[in-house]
């Protein structure tokens, strides 16, 4: 399988690693700025018709990382204790090991040190007395040569007409919070990524998703946020790496009292994966 | 309420630390004989940098004080300023009491307009943004982290120190007992690359906004960045490289013909302000500004 890979070479820190729903929200906002709300509706329709984006994952030079499929957590590869622990704890695998994991073959977990989460002090100064008030802000910083990328799968014209212009604008606007401090700015680069996946009816999702039926293997998290000064209700997503069977996921349309409806992206980004032969699993 | 987008103006150049520069970091571990006040550094490279938040905050603070000083003269040009009288709400301890410095953030009082429409007609908030009580006004300015120039990174790789430990002494006025402390600061002469992005959202306001931004930069040159400025730290110079106007068409098509590059090599913010109309004539005709 070949996908378009959109590299975001960071020019500064990010508040967090954006997931697919954040990326889609940022892309839709950029499309609204460059064109209009009708273009956003067309974009949403294109995604309802089959286009997909993944969450953002790290890369370092030529190594691209993907989320570890949950299916491998059920397999005993018989490693030494330390190694087994590292594999169990790994969040990301490089593409080659990700492909092995899809086939339930023994794989290695990389020793990753491509980004670091740090807490940075900030100061507010009283304009008259210069009295200072200290507070802290968490940020994700990447090492040199490292950054983020996400995948796109779908029609070329949707990519050319919406994704590419939106990503160009977002590079100079920022993704995520505190963009006016330079957070989330990046230099975009458009490339491709091949993933060699087995034939299977089960699929691992590379995006956080809102499933339409019970997933096969899943890990959940709750996520809310803000949209145009309105708080979005917290929703339950399945994490990247979860396994589904024939589930496209769904958009959630919210009426937040704005002049338009807010679309929460919850589509799956499916890549076929094998499942261990265990009773009750299939 | 309305919001438009005509393009982005990217300001680029170098910040030179003319004197030692101290932008403090959190002290995580106290080592015996260690530095009391380290400067902020990138966790991966260990190289000092100027956070975008420090630079943006300082530009805003200086510009707020300037506007507060000229409040009565500016009321005709910026209608929202009629809502304020000079001074701080701090003595009343009540936000939006009618004074210019009207919002409390922890212990500090700063100026922030309470809603979108007031911010739109205020020179500070429409440039730097306002997180109001009723509605926000998004900042038109993005200030990126300023990292060391390649030349200074190479100097560091060649073994040249980028920071110095400066020992300062407090002396008891009666007993003359010395109380030394060490401050880390970036050495004088170090250069950082700055990038400030301005969003062109209003054809009638962009020139005024950019002039206000350049004014704030000029003010910073005669003030200080970071801590201990009254003791000589943090004198900086902005050395411009140039401007780039990236129109909405550029973002739609990726075609570089829709980008206007303006050279302003080695110019200071004051010089740019002096030559503003000449430098930005091409952007003005592209935008069709009134």
GROMACS .gro file of N, CA and C in nm, chain A residues 11-119:
model
  327
   11UNK      N    1   0.955   2.416   1.314
   11UNK     CA    2   1.039   2.534   1.330
   11UNK      C    3   1.046   2.574   1.478
   12UNK      N    4   0.979   2.499   1.562
   12UNK     CA    5   0.977   2.529   1.705
   12UNK      C    6   0.905   2.415   1.775
   13UNK      N    7   0.863   2.434   1.898
   13UNK     CA    8   0.797   2.325   1.970
   13UNK      C    9   0.649   2.312   1.932
   14UNK      N   10   0.586   2.206   1.981
   14UNK     CA   11   0.441   2.190   1.970
   14UNK      C   12   0.385   2.170   2.111
   15UNK      N   13   0.257   2.199   2.129
   15UNK     CA   14   0.200   2.174   2.262
   15UNK      C   15   0.182   2.022   2.283
   16UNK      N   16   0.147   1.952   2.177
   16UNK     CA   17   0.138   1.806   2.185
   16UNK      C   18   0.142   1.750   2.044
   17UNK      N   19   0.156   1.617   2.033
   17UNK     CA   20   0.159   1.555   1.899
   17UNK      C   21   0.015   1.545   1.850
   18UNK      N   22  -0.016   1.613   1.738
   18UNK     CA   23  -0.157   1.618   1.697
   18UNK      C   24  -0.210   1.485   1.645
   19UNK      N   25  -0.332   1.456   1.685
   19UNK     CA   26  -0.400   1.336   1.637
   19UNK      C   27  -0.483   1.372   1.514
   20UNK      N   28  -0.541   1.270   1.451
   20UNK     CA   29  -0.610   1.292   1.323
   20UNK      C   30  -0.723   1.395   1.335
   21UNK      N   31  -0.798   1.393   1.447
   21UNK     CA   32  -0.910   1.487   1.458
   21UNK      C   33  -0.860   1.631   1.469
   22UNK      N   34  -0.744   1.651   1.537
   22UNK     CA   35  -0.685   1.784   1.545
   22UNK      C   36  -0.635   1.828   1.408
   23UNK      N   37  -0.568   1.736   1.338
   23UNK     CA   38  -0.517   1.769   1.204
   23UNK      C   39  -0.632   1.805   1.110
   24UNK      N   40  -0.739   1.725   1.117
   24UNK     CA   41  -0.851   1.753   1.027
   24UNK      C   42  -0.914   1.888   1.060
   25UNK      N   43  -0.929   1.918   1.190
   25UNK     CA   44  -0.983   2.047   1.231
   25UNK      C   45  -0.897   2.162   1.180
   26UNK      N   46  -0.764   2.145   1.191
   26UNK     CA   47  -0.673   2.250   1.144
   26UNK      C   48  -0.683   2.265   0.992
   27UNK      N   49  -0.690   2.152   0.921
   27UNK     CA   50  -0.700   2.157   0.774
   27UNK      C   51  -0.831   2.224   0.733
   28UNK      N   52  -0.942   2.186   0.800
   28UNK     CA   53  -1.072   2.244   0.766
   28UNK      C   54  -1.072   2.394   0.793
   29UNK      N   55  -1.011   2.438   0.903
   29UNK     CA   56  -1.005   2.581   0.933
   29UNK      C   57  -0.924   2.654   0.826
   30UNK      N   58  -0.812   2.593   0.785
   30UNK     CA   59  -0.728   2.656   0.683
   30UNK      C   60  -0.805   2.665   0.551
   31UNK      N   61  -0.881   2.561   0.518
   31UNK     CA   62  -0.961   2.563   0.394
   31UNK      C   63  -1.065   2.676   0.402
   32UNK      N   64  -1.125   2.694   0.520
   32UNK     CA   65  -1.224   2.802   0.538
   32UNK      C   66  -1.158   2.939   0.521
   33UNK      N   67  -1.034   2.954   0.567
   33UNK     CA   68  -0.963   3.082   0.554
   33UNK      C   69  -0.929   3.108   0.407
   34UNK      N   70  -0.880   3.005   0.338
   34UNK     CA   71  -0.835   3.024   0.200
   34UNK      C   72  -0.952   3.032   0.101
   35UNK      N   73  -1.058   2.956   0.130
   35UNK     CA   74  -1.173   2.955   0.039
   35UNK      C   75  -1.295   3.002   0.117
   36UNK      N   76  -1.386   2.910   0.148
   36UNK     CA   77  -1.504   2.949   0.227
   36UNK      C   78  -1.565   2.825   0.293
   37UNK      N   79  -1.676   2.844   0.362
   37UNK     CA   80  -1.736   2.731   0.433
   37UNK      C   81  -1.791   2.623   0.338
   38UNK      N   82  -1.826   2.666   0.216
   38UNK     CA   83  -1.875   2.566   0.119
   38UNK      C   84  -1.764   2.468   0.084
   39UNK      N   85  -1.641   2.522   0.074
   39UNK     CA   86  -1.526   2.436   0.044
   39UNK      C   87  -1.506   2.335   0.158
   40UNK      N   88  -1.533   2.379   0.283
   40UNK     CA   89  -1.519   2.287   0.397
   40UNK      C   90  -1.620   2.173   0.383
   41UNK      N   91  -1.743   2.206   0.341
   41UNK     CA   92  -1.844   2.102   0.321
   41UNK      C   93  -1.799   2.002   0.214
   42UNK      N   94  -1.738   2.055   0.107
   42UNK     CA   95  -1.689   1.967   0.000
   42UNK      C   96  -1.578   1.876   0.053
   43UNK      N   97  -1.492   1.935   0.138
   43UNK     CA   98  -1.383   1.857   0.198
   43UNK      C   99  -1.441   1.743   0.284
   44UNK      N  100  -1.539   1.778   0.365
   44UNK     CA  101  -1.602   1.677   0.451
   44UNK      C  102  -1.666   1.568   0.365
   45UNK      N  103  -1.733   1.609   0.257
   45UNK     CA  104  -1.796   1.510   0.167
   45UNK      C  105  -1.692   1.417   0.107
   46UNK      N  106  -1.576   1.476   0.068
   46UNK     CA  107  -1.470   1.394   0.009
   46UNK      C  108  -1.422   1.289   0.109
   47UNK      N  109  -1.413   1.328   0.236
   47UNK     CA  110  -1.369   1.232   0.337
   47UNK      C  111  -1.478   1.129   0.366
   48UNK      N  112  -1.603   1.174   0.362
   48UNK     CA  113  -1.712   1.076   0.380
   48UNK      C  114  -1.713   0.978   0.264
   49UNK      N  115  -1.662   1.025   0.147
   49UNK     CA  116  -1.658   0.940   0.027
   49UNK      C  117  -1.535   0.852   0.020
   50UNK      N  118  -1.448   0.854   0.121
   50UNK     CA  119  -1.336   0.759   0.120
   50UNK      C  120  -1.198   0.815   0.147
   51UNK      N  121  -1.179   0.948   0.139
   51UNK     CA  122  -1.046   1.002   0.169
   51UNK      C  123  -1.017   0.985   0.319
   52UNK      N  124  -0.889   0.978   0.352
   52UNK     CA  125  -0.851   0.952   0.492
   52UNK      C  126  -0.722   1.026   0.527
   53UNK      N  127  -0.711   1.069   0.652
   53UNK     CA  128  -0.580   1.110   0.703
   53UNK      C  129  -0.551   1.031   0.831
   54UNK      N  130  -0.422   1.013   0.857
   54UNK     CA  131  -0.382   0.944   0.979
   54UNK      C  132  -0.352   1.048   1.086
   55UNK      N  133  -0.322   1.004   1.206
   55UNK     CA  134  -0.270   1.095   1.308
   55UNK      C  135  -0.126   1.128   1.271
   56UNK      N  136  -0.066   1.224   1.343
   56UNK     CA  137   0.074   1.257   1.316
   56UNK      C  138   0.164   1.164   1.397
   57UNK      N  139   0.272   1.119   1.333
   57UNK     CA  140   0.369   1.033   1.399
   57UNK      C  141   0.508   1.091   1.377
   58UNK      N  142   0.603   1.056   1.464
   58UNK     CA  143   0.737   1.114   1.447
   58UNK      C  144   0.818   1.048   1.334
   59UNK      N  145   0.913   1.123   1.282
   59UNK     CA  146   1.014   1.066   1.193
   59UNK      C  147   1.148   1.120   1.240
   60UNK      N  148   1.253   1.047   1.204
   60UNK     CA  149   1.387   1.095   1.231
   60UNK      C  150   1.472   1.063   1.109
   61UNK      N  151   1.519   1.165   1.040
   61UNK     CA  152   1.588   1.149   0.911
   61UNK      C  153   1.503   1.064   0.817
   62UNK      N  154   1.550   0.940   0.783
   62UNK     CA  155   1.472   0.859   0.688
   62UNK      C  156   1.385   0.755   0.758
   63UNK      N  157   1.386   0.755   0.890
   63UNK     CA  158   1.309   0.654   0.963
   63UNK      C  159   1.172   0.710   1.000
   64UNK      N  160   1.069   0.641   0.955
   64UNK     CA  161   0.933   0.684   0.986
   64UNK      C  162   0.873   0.589   1.089
   65UNK      N  163   0.810   0.645   1.188
   65UNK     CA  164   0.753   0.563   1.294
   65UNK      C  165   0.601   0.552   1.280
   66UNK      N  166   0.549   0.435   1.319
   66UNK     CA  167   0.405   0.409   1.313
   66UNK      C  168   0.362   0.350   1.447
   67UNK      N  169   0.236   0.361   1.481
   67UNK     CA  170   0.194   0.311   1.613
   67UNK      C  171   0.198   0.158   1.618
   68UNK      N  172   0.237   0.106   1.731
   68UNK     CA  173   0.245  -0.041   1.746
   68UNK      C  174   0.103  -0.100   1.744
   69UNK      N  175   0.077  -0.199   1.655
   69UNK     CA  176  -0.057  -0.259   1.654
   69UNK      C  177  -0.085  -0.331   1.786
   70UNK      N  178  -0.206  -0.317   1.836
   70UNK     CA  179  -0.239  -0.381   1.964
   70UNK      C  180  -0.235  -0.533   1.954
   71UNK      N  181  -0.253  -0.585   1.830
   71UNK     CA  182  -0.258  -0.731   1.812
   71UNK      C  183  -0.132  -0.800   1.865
   72UNK      N  184  -0.015  -0.734   1.856
   72UNK     CA  185   0.108  -0.802   1.897
   72UNK      C  186   0.117  -0.817   2.049
   73UNK      N  187   0.036  -0.744   2.120
   73UNK     CA  188   0.041  -0.756   2.267
   73UNK      C  189  -0.015  -0.890   2.314
   74UNK      N  190  -0.086  -0.960   2.224
   74UNK     CA  191  -0.143  -1.090   2.261
   74UNK      C  192  -0.048  -1.205   2.228
   75UNK      N  193   0.063  -1.173   2.161
   75UNK     CA  194   0.154  -1.277   2.116
   75UNK      C  195   0.274  -1.285   2.210
   76UNK      N  196   0.311  -1.407   2.247
   76UNK     CA  197   0.431  -1.425   2.330
   76UNK      C  198   0.547  -1.456   2.237
   77UNK      N  199   0.636  -1.358   2.218
   77UNK     CA  200   0.750  -1.380   2.129
   77UNK      C  201   0.867  -1.445   2.202
   78UNK      N  202   0.847  -1.470   2.331
   78UNK     CA  203   0.949  -1.542   2.408
   78UNK      C  204   1.080  -1.468   2.425
   79UNK      N  205   1.075  -1.336   2.428
   79UNK     CA  206   1.199  -1.259   2.444
   79UNK      C  207   1.246  -1.262   2.589
   80UNK      N  208   1.370  -1.220   2.607
   80UNK     CA  209   1.420  -1.200   2.743
   80UNK      C  210   1.331  -1.098   2.812
   81UNK      N  211   1.329  -1.100   2.944
   81UNK     CA  212   1.237  -1.014   3.018
   81UNK      C  213   1.252  -0.866   2.982
   82UNK      N  214   1.377  -0.817   2.985
   82UNK     CA  215   1.402  -0.674   2.959
   82UNK      C  216   1.353  -0.633   2.821
   83UNK      N  217   1.385  -0.717   2.723
   83UNK     CA  218   1.348  -0.689   2.586
   83UNK      C  219   1.196  -0.692   2.571
   84UNK      N  220   1.132  -0.795   2.635
   84UNK     CA  221   0.986  -0.809   2.626
   84UNK      C  222   0.918  -0.686   2.684
   85UNK      N  223   0.976  -0.637   2.791
   85UNK     CA  224   0.918  -0.520   2.857
   85UNK      C  225   0.927  -0.397   2.765
   86UNK      N  226   1.043  -0.385   2.699
   86UNK     CA  227   1.064  -0.271   2.611
   86UNK      C  228   0.965  -0.276   2.493
   87UNK      N  229   0.946  -0.400   2.442
   87UNK     CA  230   0.854  -0.416   2.330
   87UNK      C  231   0.711  -0.383   2.374
   88UNK      N  232   0.677  -0.429   2.497
   88UNK     CA  233   0.542  -0.403   2.544
   88UNK      C  234   0.518  -0.254   2.564
   89UNK      N  235   0.623  -0.186   2.610
   89UNK     CA  236   0.607  -0.043   2.639
   89UNK      C  237   0.616   0.044   2.515
   90UNK      N  238   0.674  -0.008   2.407
   90UNK     CA  239   0.697   0.076   2.288
   90UNK      C  240   0.566   0.130   2.235
   91UNK      N  241   0.566   0.258   2.201
   91UNK     CA  242   0.447   0.317   2.143
   91UNK      C  243   0.455   0.315   1.992
   92UNK      N  244   0.578   0.333   1.942
   92UNK     CA  245   0.599   0.341   1.797
   92UNK      C  246   0.696   0.234   1.748
   93UNK      N  247   0.677   0.193   1.621
   93UNK     CA  248   0.772   0.103   1.555
   93UNK      C  249   0.812   0.167   1.424
   94UNK      N  250   0.936   0.140   1.378
   94UNK     CA  251   0.971   0.190   1.245
   94UNK      C  252   0.897   0.105   1.141
   95UNK      N  253   0.894   0.150   1.016
   95UNK     CA  254   0.806   0.087   0.916
   95UNK      C  255   0.835  -0.062   0.901
   96UNK      N  256   0.966  -0.099   0.897
   96UNK     CA  257   1.000  -0.240   0.875
   96UNK      C  258   0.946  -0.328   0.988
   97UNK      N  259   0.966  -0.282   1.110
   97UNK     CA  260   0.918  -0.360   1.225
   97UNK      C  261   0.766  -0.355   1.238
   98UNK      N  262   0.707  -0.243   1.191
   98UNK     CA  263   0.561  -0.233   1.188
   98UNK      C  264   0.505  -0.340   1.094
   99UNK      N  265   0.571  -0.356   0.977
   99UNK     CA  266   0.526  -0.457   0.880
   99UNK      C  267   0.537  -0.598   0.938
  100UNK      N  268   0.646  -0.622   1.013
  100UNK     CA  269   0.661  -0.754   1.078
  100UNK      C  270   0.549  -0.774   1.180
  101UNK      N  271   0.521  -0.668   1.256
  101UNK     CA  272   0.418  -0.679   1.360
  101UNK      C  273   0.281  -0.707   1.297
  102UNK      N  274   0.255  -0.649   1.178
  102UNK     CA  275   0.127  -0.675   1.110
  102UNK      C  276   0.112  -0.824   1.079
  103UNK      N  277   0.228  -0.890   1.053
  103UNK     CA  278   0.226  -1.034   1.019
  103UNK      C  279   0.246  -1.121   1.142
  104UNK      N  280   0.251  -1.059   1.259
  104UNK     CA  281   0.273  -1.127   1.387
  104UNK      C  282   0.407  -1.200   1.390
  105UNK      N  283   0.504  -1.145   1.315
  105UNK     CA  284   0.640  -1.200   1.316
  105UNK      C  285   0.720  -1.129   1.424
  106UNK      N  286   0.827  -1.193   1.477
  106UNK     CA  287   0.909  -1.126   1.578
  106UNK      C  288   0.961  -0.991   1.526
  107UNK      N  289   0.959  -0.893   1.610
  107UNK     CA  290   1.003  -0.759   1.567
  107UNK      C  291   1.082  -0.693   1.680
  108UNK      N  292   1.148  -0.585   1.644
  108UNK     CA  293   1.226  -0.509   1.741
  108UNK      C  294   1.155  -0.377   1.768
  109UNK      N  295   1.169  -0.329   1.891
  109UNK     CA  296   1.116  -0.196   1.922
  109UNK      C  297   1.233  -0.098   1.924
  110UNK      N  298   1.221   0.015   1.857
  110UNK     CA  299   1.335   0.107   1.849
  110UNK      C  300   1.358   0.179   1.981
  111UNK      N  301   1.484   0.214   2.003
  111UNK     CA  302   1.516   0.302   2.116
  111UNK      C  303   1.495   0.443   2.061
  112UNK      N  304   1.387   0.506   2.101
  112UNK     CA  305   1.353   0.635   2.040
  112UNK      C  306   1.392   0.752   2.128
  113UNK      N  307   1.452   0.850   2.067
  113UNK     CA  308   1.480   0.973   2.140
  113UNK      C  309   1.469   1.087   2.039
  114UNK      N  310   1.354   1.095   1.974
  114UNK     CA  311   1.342   1.196   1.869
  114UNK      C  312   1.271   1.321   1.917
  115UNK      N  313   1.197   1.307   2.027
  115UNK     CA  314   1.137   1.429   2.083
  115UNK      C  315   1.133   1.418   2.235
  116UNK      N  316   1.114   1.531   2.296
  116UNK     CA  317   1.114   1.534   2.443
  116UNK      C  318   1.004   1.628   2.490
  117UNK      N  319   0.935   1.585   2.594
  117UNK     CA  320   0.834   1.674   2.653
  117UNK      C  321   0.899   1.748   2.769
  118UNK      N  322   0.895   1.880   2.765
  118UNK     CA  323   0.957   1.958   2.873
  118UNK      C  324   0.859   2.061   2.925
  119UNK      N  325   0.882   2.102   3.050
  119UNK     CA  326   0.798   2.204   3.111
  119UNK      C  327   0.880   2.332   3.118
   0.00000   0.00000   0.00000
